[in-house]
PDB file of N, CA and C in Angstrom:
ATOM      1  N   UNK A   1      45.813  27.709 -44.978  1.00  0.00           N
ATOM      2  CA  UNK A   1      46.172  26.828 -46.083  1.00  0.00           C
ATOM      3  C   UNK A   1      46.567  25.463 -45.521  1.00  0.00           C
ATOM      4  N   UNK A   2      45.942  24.651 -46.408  1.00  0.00           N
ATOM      5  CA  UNK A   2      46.328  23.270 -45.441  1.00  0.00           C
ATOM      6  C   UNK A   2      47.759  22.835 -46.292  1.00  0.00           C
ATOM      7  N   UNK A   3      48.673  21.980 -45.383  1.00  0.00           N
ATOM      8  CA  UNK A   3      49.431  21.605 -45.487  1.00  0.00           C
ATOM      9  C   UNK A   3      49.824  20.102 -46.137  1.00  0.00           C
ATOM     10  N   UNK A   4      49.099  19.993 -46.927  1.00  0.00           N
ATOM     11  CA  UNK A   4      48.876  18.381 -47.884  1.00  0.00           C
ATOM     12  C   UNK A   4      50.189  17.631 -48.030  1.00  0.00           C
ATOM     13  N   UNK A   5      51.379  18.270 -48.122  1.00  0.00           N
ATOM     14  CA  UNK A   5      52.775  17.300 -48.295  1.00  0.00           C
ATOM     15  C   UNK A   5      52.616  16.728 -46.679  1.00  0.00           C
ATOM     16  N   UNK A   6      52.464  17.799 -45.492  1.00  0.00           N
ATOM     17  CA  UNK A   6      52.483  17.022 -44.624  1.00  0.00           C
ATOM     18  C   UNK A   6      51.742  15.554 -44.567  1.00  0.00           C
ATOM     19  N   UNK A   7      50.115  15.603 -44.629  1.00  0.00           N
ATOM     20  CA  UNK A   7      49.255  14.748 -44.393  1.00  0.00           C
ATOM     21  C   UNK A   7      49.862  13.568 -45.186  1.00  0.00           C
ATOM     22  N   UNK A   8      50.349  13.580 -46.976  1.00  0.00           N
ATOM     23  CA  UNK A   8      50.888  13.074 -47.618  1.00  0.00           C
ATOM     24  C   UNK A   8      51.931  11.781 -47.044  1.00  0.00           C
ATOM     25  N   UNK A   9      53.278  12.734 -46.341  1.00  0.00           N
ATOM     26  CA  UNK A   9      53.848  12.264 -45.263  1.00  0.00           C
ATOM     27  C   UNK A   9      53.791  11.517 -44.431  1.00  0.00           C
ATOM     28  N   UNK A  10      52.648  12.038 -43.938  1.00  0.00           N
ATOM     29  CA  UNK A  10      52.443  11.013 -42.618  1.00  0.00           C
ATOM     30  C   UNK A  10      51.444  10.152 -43.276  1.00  0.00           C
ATOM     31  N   UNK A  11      50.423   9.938 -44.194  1.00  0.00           N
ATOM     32  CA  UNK A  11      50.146   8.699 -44.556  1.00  0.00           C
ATOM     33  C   UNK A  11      50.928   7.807 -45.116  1.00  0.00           C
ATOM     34  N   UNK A  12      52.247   7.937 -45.630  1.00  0.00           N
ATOM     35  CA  UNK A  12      52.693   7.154 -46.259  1.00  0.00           C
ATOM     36  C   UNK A  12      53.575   6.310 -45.267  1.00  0.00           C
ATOM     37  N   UNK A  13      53.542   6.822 -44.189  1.00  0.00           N
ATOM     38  CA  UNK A  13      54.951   6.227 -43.101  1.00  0.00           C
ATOM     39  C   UNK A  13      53.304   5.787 -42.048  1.00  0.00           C
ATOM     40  N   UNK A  14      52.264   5.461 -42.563  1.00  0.00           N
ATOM     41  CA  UNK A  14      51.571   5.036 -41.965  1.00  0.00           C
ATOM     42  C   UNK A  14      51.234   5.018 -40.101  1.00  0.00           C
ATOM     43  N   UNK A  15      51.064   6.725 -40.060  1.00  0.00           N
ATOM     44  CA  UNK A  15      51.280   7.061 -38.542  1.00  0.00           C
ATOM     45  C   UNK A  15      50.104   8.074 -38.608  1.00  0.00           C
ATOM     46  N   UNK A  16      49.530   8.052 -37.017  1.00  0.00           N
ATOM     47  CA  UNK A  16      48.174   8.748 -36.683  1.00  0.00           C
ATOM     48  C   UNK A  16      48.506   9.887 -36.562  1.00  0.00           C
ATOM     49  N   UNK A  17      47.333  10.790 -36.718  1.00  0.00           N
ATOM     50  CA  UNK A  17      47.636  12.472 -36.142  1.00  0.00           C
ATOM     51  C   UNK A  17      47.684  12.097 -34.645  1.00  0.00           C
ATOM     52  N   UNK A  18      47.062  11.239 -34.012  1.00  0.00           N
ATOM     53  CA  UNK A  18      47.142  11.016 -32.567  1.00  0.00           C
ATOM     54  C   UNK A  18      48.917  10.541 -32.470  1.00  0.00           C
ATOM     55  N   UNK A  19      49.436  10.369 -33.454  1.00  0.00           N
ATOM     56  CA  UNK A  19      51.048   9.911 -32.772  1.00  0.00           C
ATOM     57  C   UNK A  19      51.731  11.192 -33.597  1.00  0.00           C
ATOM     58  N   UNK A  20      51.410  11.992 -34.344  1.00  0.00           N
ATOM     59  CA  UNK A  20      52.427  12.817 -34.615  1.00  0.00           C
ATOM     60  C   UNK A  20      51.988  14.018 -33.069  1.00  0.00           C
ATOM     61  N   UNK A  21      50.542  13.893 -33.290  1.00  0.00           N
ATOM     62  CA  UNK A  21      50.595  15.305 -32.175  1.00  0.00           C
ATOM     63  C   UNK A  21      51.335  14.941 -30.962  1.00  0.00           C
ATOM     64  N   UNK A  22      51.214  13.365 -30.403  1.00  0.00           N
ATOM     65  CA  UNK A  22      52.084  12.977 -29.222  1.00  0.00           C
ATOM     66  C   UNK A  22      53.922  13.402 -29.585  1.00  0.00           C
ATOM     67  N   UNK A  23      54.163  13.406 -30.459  1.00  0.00           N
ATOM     68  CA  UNK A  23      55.810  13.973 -31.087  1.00  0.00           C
ATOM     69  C   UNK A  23      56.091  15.319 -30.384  1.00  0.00           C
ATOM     70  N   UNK A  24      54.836  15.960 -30.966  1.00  0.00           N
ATOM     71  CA  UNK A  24      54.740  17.971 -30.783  1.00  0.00           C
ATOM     72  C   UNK A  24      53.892  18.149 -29.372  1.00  0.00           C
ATOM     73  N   UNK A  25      53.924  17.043 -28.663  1.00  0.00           N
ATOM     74  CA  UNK A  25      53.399  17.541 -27.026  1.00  0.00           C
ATOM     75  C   UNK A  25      52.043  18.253 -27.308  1.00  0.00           C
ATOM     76  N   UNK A  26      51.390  17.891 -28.241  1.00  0.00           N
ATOM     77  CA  UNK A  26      50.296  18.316 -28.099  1.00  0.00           C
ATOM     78  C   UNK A  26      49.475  17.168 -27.353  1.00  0.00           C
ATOM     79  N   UNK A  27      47.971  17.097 -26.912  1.00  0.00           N
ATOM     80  CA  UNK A  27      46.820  16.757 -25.782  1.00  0.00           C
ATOM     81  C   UNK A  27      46.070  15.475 -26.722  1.00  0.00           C
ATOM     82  N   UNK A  28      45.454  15.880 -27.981  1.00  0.00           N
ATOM     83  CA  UNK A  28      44.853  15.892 -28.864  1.00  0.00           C
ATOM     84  C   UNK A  28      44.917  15.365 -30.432  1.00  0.00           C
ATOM     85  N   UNK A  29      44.055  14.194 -31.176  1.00  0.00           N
ATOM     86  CA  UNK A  29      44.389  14.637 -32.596  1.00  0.00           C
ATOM     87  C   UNK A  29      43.555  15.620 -32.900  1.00  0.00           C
ATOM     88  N   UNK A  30      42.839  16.504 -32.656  1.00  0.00           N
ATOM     89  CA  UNK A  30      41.956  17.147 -32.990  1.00  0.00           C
ATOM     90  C   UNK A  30      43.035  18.484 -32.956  1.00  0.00           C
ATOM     91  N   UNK A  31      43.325  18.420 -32.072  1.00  0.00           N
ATOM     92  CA  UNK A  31      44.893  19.941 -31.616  1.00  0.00           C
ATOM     93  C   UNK A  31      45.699  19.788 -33.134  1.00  0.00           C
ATOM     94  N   UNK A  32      46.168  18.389 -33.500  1.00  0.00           N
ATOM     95  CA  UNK A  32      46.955  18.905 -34.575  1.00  0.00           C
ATOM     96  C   UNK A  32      46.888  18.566 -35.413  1.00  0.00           C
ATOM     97  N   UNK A  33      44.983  18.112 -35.750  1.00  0.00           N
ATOM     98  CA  UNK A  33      44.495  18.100 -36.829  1.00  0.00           C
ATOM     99  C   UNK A  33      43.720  19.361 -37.130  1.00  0.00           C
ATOM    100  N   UNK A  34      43.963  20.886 -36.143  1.00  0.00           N
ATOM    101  CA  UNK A  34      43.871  21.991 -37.064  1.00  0.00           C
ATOM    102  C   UNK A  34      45.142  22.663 -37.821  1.00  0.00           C
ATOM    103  N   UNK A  35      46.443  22.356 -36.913  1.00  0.00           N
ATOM    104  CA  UNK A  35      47.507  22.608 -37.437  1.00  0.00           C
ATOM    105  C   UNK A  35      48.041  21.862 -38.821  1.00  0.00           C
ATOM    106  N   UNK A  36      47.920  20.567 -38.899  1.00  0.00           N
ATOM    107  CA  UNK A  36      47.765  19.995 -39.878  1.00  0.00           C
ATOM    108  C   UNK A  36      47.024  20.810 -41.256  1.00  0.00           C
ATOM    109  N   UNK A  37      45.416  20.798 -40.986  1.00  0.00           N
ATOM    110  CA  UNK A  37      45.139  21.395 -42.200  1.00  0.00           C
ATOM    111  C   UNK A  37      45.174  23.244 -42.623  1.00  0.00           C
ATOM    112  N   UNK A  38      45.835  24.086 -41.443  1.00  0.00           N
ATOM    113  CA  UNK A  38      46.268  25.023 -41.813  1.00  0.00           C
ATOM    114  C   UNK A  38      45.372  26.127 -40.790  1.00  0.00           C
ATOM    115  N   UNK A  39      44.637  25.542 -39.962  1.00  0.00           N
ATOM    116  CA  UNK A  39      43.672  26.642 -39.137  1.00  0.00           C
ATOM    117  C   UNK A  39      44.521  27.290 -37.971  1.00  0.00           C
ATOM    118  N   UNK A  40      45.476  26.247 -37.884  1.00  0.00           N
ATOM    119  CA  UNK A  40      46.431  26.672 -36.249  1.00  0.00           C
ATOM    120  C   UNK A  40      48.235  26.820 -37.011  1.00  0.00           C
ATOM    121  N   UNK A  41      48.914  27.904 -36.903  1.00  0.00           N
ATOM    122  CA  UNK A  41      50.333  27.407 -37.361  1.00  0.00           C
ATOM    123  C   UNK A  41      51.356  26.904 -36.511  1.00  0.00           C
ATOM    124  N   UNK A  42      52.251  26.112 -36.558  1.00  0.00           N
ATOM    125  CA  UNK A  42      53.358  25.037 -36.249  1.00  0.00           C
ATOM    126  C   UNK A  42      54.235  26.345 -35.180  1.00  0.00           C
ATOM    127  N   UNK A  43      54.610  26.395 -34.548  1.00  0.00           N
ATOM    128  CA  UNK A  43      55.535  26.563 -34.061  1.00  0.00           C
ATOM    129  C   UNK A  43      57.076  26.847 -34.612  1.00  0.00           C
ATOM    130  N   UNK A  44      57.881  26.974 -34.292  1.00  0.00           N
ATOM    131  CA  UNK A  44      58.909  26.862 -34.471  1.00  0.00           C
ATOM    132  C   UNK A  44      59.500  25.360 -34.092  1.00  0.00           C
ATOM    133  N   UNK A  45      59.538  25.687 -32.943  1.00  0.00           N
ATOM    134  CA  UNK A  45      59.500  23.992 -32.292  1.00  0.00           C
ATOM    135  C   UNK A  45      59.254  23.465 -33.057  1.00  0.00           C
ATOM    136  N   UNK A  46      57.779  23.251 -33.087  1.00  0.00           N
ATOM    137  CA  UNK A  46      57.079  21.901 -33.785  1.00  0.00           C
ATOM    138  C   UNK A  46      57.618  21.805 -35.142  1.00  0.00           C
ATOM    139  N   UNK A  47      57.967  22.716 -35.534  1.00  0.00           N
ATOM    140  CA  UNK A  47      58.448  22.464 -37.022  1.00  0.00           C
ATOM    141  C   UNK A  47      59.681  22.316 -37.436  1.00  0.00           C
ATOM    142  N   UNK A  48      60.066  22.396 -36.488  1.00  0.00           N
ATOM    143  CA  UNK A  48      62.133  21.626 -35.924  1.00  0.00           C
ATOM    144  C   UNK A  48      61.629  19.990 -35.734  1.00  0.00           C
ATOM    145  N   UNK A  49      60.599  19.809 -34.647  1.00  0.00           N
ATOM    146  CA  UNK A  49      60.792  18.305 -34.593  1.00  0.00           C
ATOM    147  C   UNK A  49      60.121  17.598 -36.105  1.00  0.00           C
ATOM    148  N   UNK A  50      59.017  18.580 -37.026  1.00  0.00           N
ATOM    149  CA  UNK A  50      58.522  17.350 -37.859  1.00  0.00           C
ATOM    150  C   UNK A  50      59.730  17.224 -38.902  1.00  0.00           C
ATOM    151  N   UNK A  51      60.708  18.126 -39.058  1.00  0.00           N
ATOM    152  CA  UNK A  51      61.708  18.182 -40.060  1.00  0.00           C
ATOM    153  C   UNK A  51      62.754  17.052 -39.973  1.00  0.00           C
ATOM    154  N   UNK A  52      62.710  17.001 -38.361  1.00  0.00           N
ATOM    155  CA  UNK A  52      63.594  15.895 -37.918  1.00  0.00           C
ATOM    156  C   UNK A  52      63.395  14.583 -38.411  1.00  0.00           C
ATOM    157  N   UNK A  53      61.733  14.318 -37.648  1.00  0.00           N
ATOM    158  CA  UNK A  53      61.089  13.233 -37.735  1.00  0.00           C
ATOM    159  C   UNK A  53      60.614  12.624 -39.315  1.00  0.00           C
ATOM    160  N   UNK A  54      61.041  13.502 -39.922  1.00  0.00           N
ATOM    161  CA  UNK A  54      60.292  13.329 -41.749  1.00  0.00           C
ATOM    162  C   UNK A  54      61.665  13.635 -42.278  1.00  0.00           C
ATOM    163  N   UNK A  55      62.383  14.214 -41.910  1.00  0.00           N
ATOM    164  CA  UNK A  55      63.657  13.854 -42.592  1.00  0.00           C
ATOM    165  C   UNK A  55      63.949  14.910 -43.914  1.00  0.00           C
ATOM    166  N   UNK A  56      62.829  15.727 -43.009  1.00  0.00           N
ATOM    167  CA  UNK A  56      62.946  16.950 -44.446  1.00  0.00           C
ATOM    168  C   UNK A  56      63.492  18.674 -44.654  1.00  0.00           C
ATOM    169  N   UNK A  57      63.710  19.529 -44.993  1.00  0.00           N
ATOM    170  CA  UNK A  57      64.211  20.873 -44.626  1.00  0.00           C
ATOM    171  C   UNK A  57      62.835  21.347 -43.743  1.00  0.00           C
ATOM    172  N   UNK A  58      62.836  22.344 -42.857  1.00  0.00           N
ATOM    173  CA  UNK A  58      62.113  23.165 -42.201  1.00  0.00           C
ATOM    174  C   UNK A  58      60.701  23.619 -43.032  1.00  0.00           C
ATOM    175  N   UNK A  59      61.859  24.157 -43.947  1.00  0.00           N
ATOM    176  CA  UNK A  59      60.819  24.940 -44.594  1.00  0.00           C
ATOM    177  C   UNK A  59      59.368  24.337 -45.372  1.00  0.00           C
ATOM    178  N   UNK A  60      59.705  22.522 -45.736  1.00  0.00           N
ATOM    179  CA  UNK A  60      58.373  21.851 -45.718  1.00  0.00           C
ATOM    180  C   UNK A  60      57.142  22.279 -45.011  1.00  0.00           C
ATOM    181  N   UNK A  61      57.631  22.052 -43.797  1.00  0.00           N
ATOM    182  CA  UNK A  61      56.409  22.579 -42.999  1.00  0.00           C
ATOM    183  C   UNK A  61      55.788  23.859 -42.167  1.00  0.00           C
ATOM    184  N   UNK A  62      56.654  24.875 -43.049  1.00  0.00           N
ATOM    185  CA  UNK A  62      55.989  26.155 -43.252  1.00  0.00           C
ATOM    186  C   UNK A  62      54.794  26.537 -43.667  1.00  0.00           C
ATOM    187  N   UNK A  63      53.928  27.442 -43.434  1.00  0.00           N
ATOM    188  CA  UNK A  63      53.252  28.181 -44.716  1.00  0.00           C
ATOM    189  C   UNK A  63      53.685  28.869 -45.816  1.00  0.00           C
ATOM    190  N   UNK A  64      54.761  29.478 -45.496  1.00  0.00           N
ATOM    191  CA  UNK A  64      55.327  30.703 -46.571  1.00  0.00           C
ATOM    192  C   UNK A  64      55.808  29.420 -47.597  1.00  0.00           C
ATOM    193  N   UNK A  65      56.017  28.394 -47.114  1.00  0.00           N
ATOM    194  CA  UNK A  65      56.975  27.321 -48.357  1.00  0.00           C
ATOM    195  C   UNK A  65      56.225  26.309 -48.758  1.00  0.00           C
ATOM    196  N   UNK A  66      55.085  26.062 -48.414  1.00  0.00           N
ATOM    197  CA  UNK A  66      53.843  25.496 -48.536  1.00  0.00           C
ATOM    198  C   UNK A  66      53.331  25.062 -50.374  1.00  0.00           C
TER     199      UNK A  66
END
């Protein structure tokens, strides 16, 4: 399931998947442009730092809360 509030998100604060994946130590925008639309899931980690970085509860960038 893709994660559309994310993408939402990050277009509006006008930032690349190439700079969020640099956030989550990922290589790639391609790396967390499958996580992004729902093919790869977030981490724990990663979903501590986008909560941080977006300023939002965890559970945004869940699937189960999706």
């Amino acid at each position: 399931m893709a994660n559309v509030k994310l993408k939402e998100l990050r277009k509006e604060r006008d930032e690349t998947q190439i700079e969020i994946a640099k956030l989550l130590g990922l290589k790639t925008a391609s790396a967390y442009s499958k996580k992004e639309n729902g093919r790869v899931p977030f981490s724990l980690e990663e979903a501590k730092l986008l909560a941080k970085h977006f300023n939002q509860p965890i559970e945004y960038f869940t699937n189960e809360f999706s």
